[in-house]
PDB file of C-alpha atoms in Angstrom:
ATOM      1  CA  UNK M  90     125.386  65.721 106.365  1.00 78.00           C
ATOM      2  CA  UNK M  91     122.113  63.820 105.920  1.00 94.00           C
ATOM      3  CA  UNK M  92     120.777  62.594 109.256  1.00 94.00           C
ATOM      4  CA  UNK M  93     118.580  60.110 107.656  1.00 96.00           C
ATOM      5  CA  UNK M  94     121.345  58.422 105.781  1.00 97.00           C
ATOM      6  CA  UNK M  95     123.462  58.075 109.005  1.00 97.00           C
ATOM      7  CA  UNK M  96     120.482  56.609 110.763  1.00 98.00           C
ATOM      8  CA  UNK M  97     119.958  54.071 107.956  1.00 98.00           C
ATOM      9  CA  UNK M  98     123.619  53.242 107.868  1.00 98.00           C
ATOM     10  CA  UNK M  99     123.634  52.499 111.613  1.00 98.00           C
ATOM     11  CA  UNK M 100     120.577  50.562 111.546  1.00 98.00           C
ATOM     12  CA  UNK M 101     122.036  48.438 108.806  1.00 98.00           C
ATOM     13  CA  UNK M 102     125.266  47.869 110.520  1.00 98.00           C
ATOM     14  CA  UNK M 103     123.603  46.856 113.770  1.00 98.00           C
ATOM     15  CA  UNK M 104     121.335  44.467 111.901  1.00 98.00           C
ATOM     16  CA  UNK M 105     124.252  42.777 110.207  1.00 98.00           C
ATOM     17  CA  UNK M 106     126.147  42.411 113.512  1.00 98.00           C
ATOM     18  CA  UNK M 107     122.967  41.013 115.171  1.00 97.00           C
ATOM     19  CA  UNK M 108     122.583  38.362 112.358  1.00 96.00           C
ATOM     20  CA  UNK M 109     125.988  36.924 113.224  1.00 96.00           C
ATOM     21  CA  UNK M 110     126.182  37.619 116.974  1.00 96.00           C
ATOM     22  CA  UNK M 111     122.854  35.772 117.819  1.00 93.00           C
ATOM     23  CA  UNK M 112     122.216  38.201 120.817  1.00 96.00           C
ATOM     24  CA  UNK M 113     119.291  37.454 123.183  1.00 96.00           C
ATOM     25  CA  UNK M 114     117.021  39.529 125.261  1.00 97.00           C
ATOM     26  CA  UNK M 115     119.003  41.157 128.108  1.00 98.00           C
ATOM     27  CA  UNK M 116     122.363  41.023 126.189  1.00 98.00           C
ATOM     28  CA  UNK M 117     124.523  44.161 125.921  1.00 98.00           C
ATOM     29  CA  UNK M 118     125.678  45.909 122.701  1.00 98.00           C
ATOM     30  CA  UNK M 119     128.511  48.427 123.124  1.00 98.00           C
ATOM     31  CA  UNK M 120     128.966  51.299 120.598  1.00 98.00           C
ATOM     32  CA  UNK M 121     132.110  53.577 120.606  1.00 97.00           C
ATOM     33  CA  UNK M 122     131.456  56.447 118.322  1.00 97.00           C
ATOM     34  CA  UNK M 123     133.520  59.510 117.235  1.00 97.00           C
ATOM     35  CA  UNK M 124     131.002  61.867 115.698  1.00 97.00           C
ATOM     36  CA  UNK M 125     133.987  63.855 114.501  1.00 96.00           C
ATOM     37  CA  UNK M 126     135.165  60.832 112.364  1.00 96.00           C
ATOM     38  CA  UNK M 127     131.610  60.343 111.074  1.00 97.00           C
ATOM     39  CA  UNK M 128     131.609  63.851 110.008  1.00 96.00           C
ATOM     40  CA  UNK M 129     134.869  63.486 108.217  1.00 96.00           C
ATOM     41  CA  UNK M 130     137.150  65.200 110.788  1.00 96.00           C
ATOM     42  CA  UNK M 131     139.922  64.002 113.113  1.00 94.00           C
ATOM     43  CA  UNK M 132     138.691  62.118 116.177  1.00 92.00           C
ATOM     44  CA  UNK M 133     137.961  64.529 119.045  1.00 89.00           C
ATOM     45  CA  UNK M 134     137.974  67.600 116.948  1.00 91.00           C
ATOM     46  CA  UNK M 135     134.290  68.365 115.709  1.00 94.00           C
ATOM     47  CA  UNK M 136     131.844  66.653 118.235  1.00 93.00           C
ATOM     48  CA  UNK M 137     128.282  66.792 116.853  1.00 97.00           C
ATOM     49  CA  UNK M 138     125.058  66.145 118.895  1.00 97.00           C
ATOM     50  CA  UNK M 139     123.151  65.950 115.585  1.00 98.00           C
ATOM     51  CA  UNK M 140     125.342  63.099 114.195  1.00 98.00           C
ATOM     52  CA  UNK M 141     125.043  61.388 117.668  1.00 98.00           C
ATOM     53  CA  UNK M 142     121.326  61.661 117.506  1.00 98.00           C
ATOM     54  CA  UNK M 143     121.099  59.917 114.153  1.00 98.00           C
ATOM     55  CA  UNK M 144     123.413  57.176 115.205  1.00 98.00           C
ATOM     56  CA  UNK M 145     121.553  56.652 118.539  1.00 98.00           C
ATOM     57  CA  UNK M 146     118.027  56.625 116.662  1.00 98.00           C
ATOM     58  CA  UNK M 147     119.379  53.912 114.145  1.00 98.00           C
ATOM     59  CA  UNK M 148     120.895  51.683 116.797  1.00 98.00           C
ATOM     60  CA  UNK M 149     117.854  51.859 119.134  1.00 98.00           C
ATOM     61  CA  UNK M 150     115.488  51.088 116.354  1.00 98.00           C
ATOM     62  CA  UNK M 151     117.158  47.701 116.083  1.00 98.00           C
ATOM     63  CA  UNK M 152     118.262  47.066 119.627  1.00 98.00           C
ATOM     64  CA  UNK M 153     115.272  48.182 121.783  1.00 98.00           C
ATOM     65  CA  UNK M 154     112.594  46.010 120.186  1.00 98.00           C
ATOM     66  CA  UNK M 155     114.717  42.916 120.687  1.00 98.00           C
ATOM     67  CA  UNK M 156     115.359  43.785 124.443  1.00 98.00           C
ATOM     68  CA  UNK M 157     119.136  44.233 123.842  1.00 98.00           C
ATOM     69  CA  UNK M 158     120.688  47.019 126.083  1.00 98.00           C
ATOM     70  CA  UNK M 159     122.661  49.667 124.239  1.00 98.00           C
ATOM     71  CA  UNK M 160     125.804  50.775 125.978  1.00 98.00           C
ATOM     72  CA  UNK M 161     127.766  53.908 124.978  1.00 98.00           C
ATOM     73  CA  UNK M 162     131.431  54.201 125.427  1.00 98.00           C
ATOM     74  CA  UNK M 163     132.716  57.619 126.624  1.00 96.00           C
ATOM     75  CA  UNK M 164     135.884  59.092 125.200  1.00 92.00           C
ATOM     76  CA  UNK M 165     139.296  58.815 126.949  1.00 89.00           C
ATOM     77  CA  UNK M 166     138.478  62.172 128.811  1.00 90.00           C
ATOM     78  CA  UNK M 167     136.123  59.968 131.016  1.00 91.00           C
ATOM     79  CA  UNK M 168     138.528  56.954 130.831  1.00 91.00           C
ATOM     80  CA  UNK M 169     136.091  55.241 128.446  1.00 94.00           C
ATOM     81  CA  UNK M 170     133.494  54.921 130.977  1.00 97.00           C
ATOM     82  CA  UNK M 171     130.249  53.416 129.787  1.00 98.00           C
ATOM     83  CA  UNK M 172     126.766  54.951 129.774  1.00 98.00           C
ATOM     84  CA  UNK M 173     123.811  52.535 129.934  1.00 98.00           C
ATOM     85  CA  UNK M 174     120.511  51.974 131.424  1.00 98.00           C
ATOM     86  CA  UNK M 175     120.350  51.563 135.304  1.00 98.00           C
ATOM     87  CA  UNK M 176     118.405  48.330 134.703  1.00 98.00           C
ATOM     88  CA  UNK M 177     121.399  46.818 132.691  1.00 98.00           C
ATOM     89  CA  UNK M 178     123.859  47.796 135.216  1.00 98.00           C
ATOM     90  CA  UNK M 179     121.882  46.341 138.013  1.00 98.00           C
ATOM     91  CA  UNK M 180     121.229  43.177 136.090  1.00 98.00           C
ATOM     92  CA  UNK M 181     124.992  42.589 135.579  1.00 98.00           C
ATOM     93  CA  UNK M 182     126.133  43.982 138.938  1.00 98.00           C
ATOM     94  CA  UNK M 183     128.122  46.860 137.322  1.00 98.00           C
ATOM     95  CA  UNK M 184     128.678  49.410 139.935  1.00 97.00           C
ATOM     96  CA  UNK M 185     127.586  53.061 138.961  1.00 97.00           C
ATOM     97  CA  UNK M 186     130.170  55.997 139.195  1.00 97.00           C
ATOM     98  CA  UNK M 187     129.504  59.580 139.459  1.00 96.00           C
ATOM     99  CA  UNK M 188     130.037  61.359 136.153  1.00 96.00           C
ATOM    100  CA  UNK M 189     127.865  63.348 133.473  1.00 96.00           C
ATOM    101  CA  UNK M 190     129.195  63.038 129.969  1.00 97.00           C
ATOM    102  CA  UNK M 191     129.412  66.235 127.897  1.00 95.00           C
ATOM    103  CA  UNK M 192     130.193  66.555 124.087  1.00 94.00           C
ATOM    104  CA  UNK M 193     133.812  67.427 124.848  1.00 90.00           C
ATOM    105  CA  UNK M 194     134.244  65.143 127.901  1.00 93.00           C
ATOM    106  CA  UNK M 195     132.553  61.895 127.296  1.00 94.00           C
ATOM    107  CA  UNK M 196     131.598  62.538 123.716  1.00 96.00           C
ATOM    108  CA  UNK M 197     128.374  63.506 121.883  1.00 97.00           C
ATOM    109  CA  UNK M 198     127.317  59.950 121.484  1.00 98.00           C
ATOM    110  CA  UNK M 199     127.521  59.196 125.203  1.00 98.00           C
ATOM    111  CA  UNK M 200     125.839  62.354 125.993  1.00 98.00           C
ATOM    112  CA  UNK M 201     122.952  61.602 123.662  1.00 98.00           C
ATOM    113  CA  UNK M 202     122.522  58.356 125.244  1.00 98.00           C
ATOM    114  CA  UNK M 203     122.493  59.887 128.609  1.00 98.00           C
ATOM    115  CA  UNK M 204     119.933  62.397 127.571  1.00 98.00           C
ATOM    116  CA  UNK M 205     117.550  59.683 126.020  1.00 98.00           C
ATOM    117  CA  UNK M 206     117.954  56.759 128.245  1.00 98.00           C
ATOM    118  CA  UNK M 207     115.066  56.263 130.808  1.00 98.00           C
ATOM    119  CA  UNK M 208     117.438  56.032 133.976  1.00 98.00           C
ATOM    120  CA  UNK M 209     121.051  56.455 132.782  1.00 98.00           C
ATOM    121  CA  UNK M 210     123.999  55.476 134.725  1.00 98.00           C
ATOM    122  CA  UNK M 211     127.734  55.652 134.067  1.00 98.00           C
ATOM    123  CA  UNK M 212     129.987  52.591 135.105  1.00 98.00           C
ATOM    124  CA  UNK M 213     133.609  52.064 134.523  1.00 97.00           C
ATOM    125  CA  UNK M 214     133.680  48.500 133.140  1.00 96.00           C
ATOM    126  CA  UNK M 215     131.419  46.176 131.378  1.00 98.00           C
ATOM    127  CA  UNK M 216     131.625  42.972 129.417  1.00 98.00           C
ATOM    128  CA  UNK M 217     129.384  43.438 126.476  1.00 98.00           C
ATOM    129  CA  UNK M 218     128.273  40.559 124.177  1.00 98.00           C
ATOM    130  CA  UNK M 219     128.829  42.466 120.939  1.00 98.00           C
ATOM    131  CA  UNK M 220     129.654  45.787 119.697  1.00 98.00           C
ATOM    132  CA  UNK M 221     130.491  48.332 117.016  1.00 98.00           C
ATOM    133  CA  UNK M 222     133.412  50.803 116.863  1.00 98.00           C
ATOM    134  CA  UNK M 223     132.691  53.852 114.692  1.00 98.00           C
ATOM    135  CA  UNK M 224     135.737  55.899 113.962  1.00 97.00           C
ATOM    136  CA  UNK M 225     138.473  53.815 115.763  1.00 94.00           C
ATOM    137  CA  UNK M 226     137.303  54.454 119.464  1.00 94.00           C
ATOM    138  CA  UNK M 227     138.722  51.198 120.669  1.00 94.00           C
ATOM    139  CA  UNK M 228     135.827  49.331 122.305  1.00 96.00           C
ATOM    140  CA  UNK M 229     137.840  46.160 123.029  1.00 94.00           C
ATOM    141  CA  UNK M 230     138.179  46.855 126.681  1.00 95.00           C
ATOM    142  CA  UNK M 231     134.315  46.623 127.039  1.00 97.00           C
ATOM    143  CA  UNK M 232     133.880  43.234 125.249  1.00 97.00           C
ATOM    144  CA  UNK M 233     133.803  39.792 126.978  1.00 97.00           C
ATOM    145  CA  UNK M 234     137.121  37.968 126.785  1.00 95.00           C
ATOM    146  CA  UNK M 235     136.863  36.002 123.583  1.00 95.00           C
ATOM    147  CA  UNK M 236     135.990  38.518 120.825  1.00 96.00           C
ATOM    148  CA  UNK M 237     135.376  37.477 117.335  1.00 96.00           C
ATOM    149  CA  UNK M 238     135.566  39.965 114.451  1.00 97.00           C
ATOM    150  CA  UNK M 239     132.326  40.350 112.547  1.00 97.00           C
ATOM    151  CA  UNK M 240     132.558  41.289 108.942  1.00 97.00           C
ATOM    152  CA  UNK M 241     129.697  43.414 107.531  1.00 98.00           C
ATOM    153  CA  UNK M 242     128.878  44.924 104.221  1.00 97.00           C
ATOM    154  CA  UNK M 243     128.238  48.376 105.888  1.00 97.00           C
ATOM    155  CA  UNK M 244     131.908  49.498 106.068  1.00 97.00           C
ATOM    156  CA  UNK M 245     131.320  52.999 107.153  1.00 97.00           C
ATOM    157  CA  UNK M 246     128.914  55.335 108.888  1.00 98.00           C
ATOM    158  CA  UNK M 247     129.273  58.751 107.323  1.00 97.00           C
ATOM    159  CA  UNK M 248     132.966  59.045 106.780  1.00 97.00           C
ATOM    160  CA  UNK M 249     134.029  56.761 109.673  1.00 98.00           C
ATOM    161  CA  UNK M 250     135.288  53.240 109.383  1.00 97.00           C
ATOM    162  CA  UNK M 251     133.148  50.723 111.180  1.00 98.00           C
ATOM    163  CA  UNK M 252     134.712  47.649 113.005  1.00 97.00           C
ATOM    164  CA  UNK M 253     132.432  45.120 114.692  1.00 98.00           C
ATOM    165  CA  UNK M 254     132.714  42.279 117.070  1.00 97.00           C
ATOM    166  CA  UNK M 255     130.760  39.501 118.771  1.00 97.00           C
ATOM    167  CA  UNK M 256     131.914  37.388 121.680  1.00 97.00           C
ATOM    168  CA  UNK M 257     131.669  33.774 122.333  1.00 94.00           C
ATOM    169  CA  UNK M 258     132.166  31.464 125.328  1.00 92.00           C
ATOM    170  CA  UNK M 259     135.748  30.202 125.932  1.00 91.00           C
ATOM    171  CA  UNK M 260     136.415  26.793 124.744  1.00 89.00           C
ATOM    172  CA  UNK M 261     138.182  24.881 127.398  1.00 88.00           C
ATOM    173  CA  UNK M 262     139.668  21.375 127.681  1.00 85.00           C
ATOM    174  CA  UNK M 263     142.077  19.266 125.781  1.00 80.00           C
ATOM    175  CA  UNK M 264     142.074  16.971 122.822  1.00 77.00           C
ATOM    176  CA  UNK M 265     139.011  14.931 123.992  1.00 84.00           C
ATOM    177  CA  UNK M 266     136.899  17.974 124.548  1.00 84.00           C
ATOM    178  CA  UNK M 267     133.621  18.586 122.483  1.00 86.00           C
ATOM    179  CA  UNK M 268     131.936  21.784 122.176  1.00 87.00           C
ATOM    180  CA  UNK M 269     128.381  23.145 121.531  1.00 89.00           C
ATOM    181  CA  UNK M 270     128.470  24.275 118.015  1.00 86.00           C
ATOM    182  CA  UNK M 271     125.902  26.904 118.460  1.00 84.00           C
ATOM    183  CA  UNK M 272     128.177  28.687 121.034  1.00 83.00           C
ATOM    184  CA  UNK M 273     131.170  29.010 118.703  1.00 82.00           C
TER     185      UNK M 273
END
């Protein structure tokens, strides 16, 4: 597996989502990632720290300079907890919990994020502004309420399918309501 290719595919996918999601400084971008699926194996069967590292680098090259927080979804063995920077958890009042992700309990991507973040914490629930699901990891529970599919040209990272979403504000009101077009 070519780590540079995985890094470039991830970078391209994140850029494409950001073009449509219009995220701002301080927003949260969640990634759920099966490194097994990226490597062409069944989810949960072939965790890879090398693959996770390439995906982490590709995502952070785009997110970090824009001030967007990366949040990593753990696998079901940690109840899909989220790993993110303490600063983000504090900004959104998300209560930290006590757990350390491992490649086989949390996943290689969450473990890589834990190892590379400045001050990592785990939390149980977030409401991210946008996200990317790499390999059918089901990130929907960690998005804000009104999720909108984002279609991108980068359909896979490695061998794993990529599904992306952004969120928008709820539209409330009746037939007389008017909406801010830039929030749809």
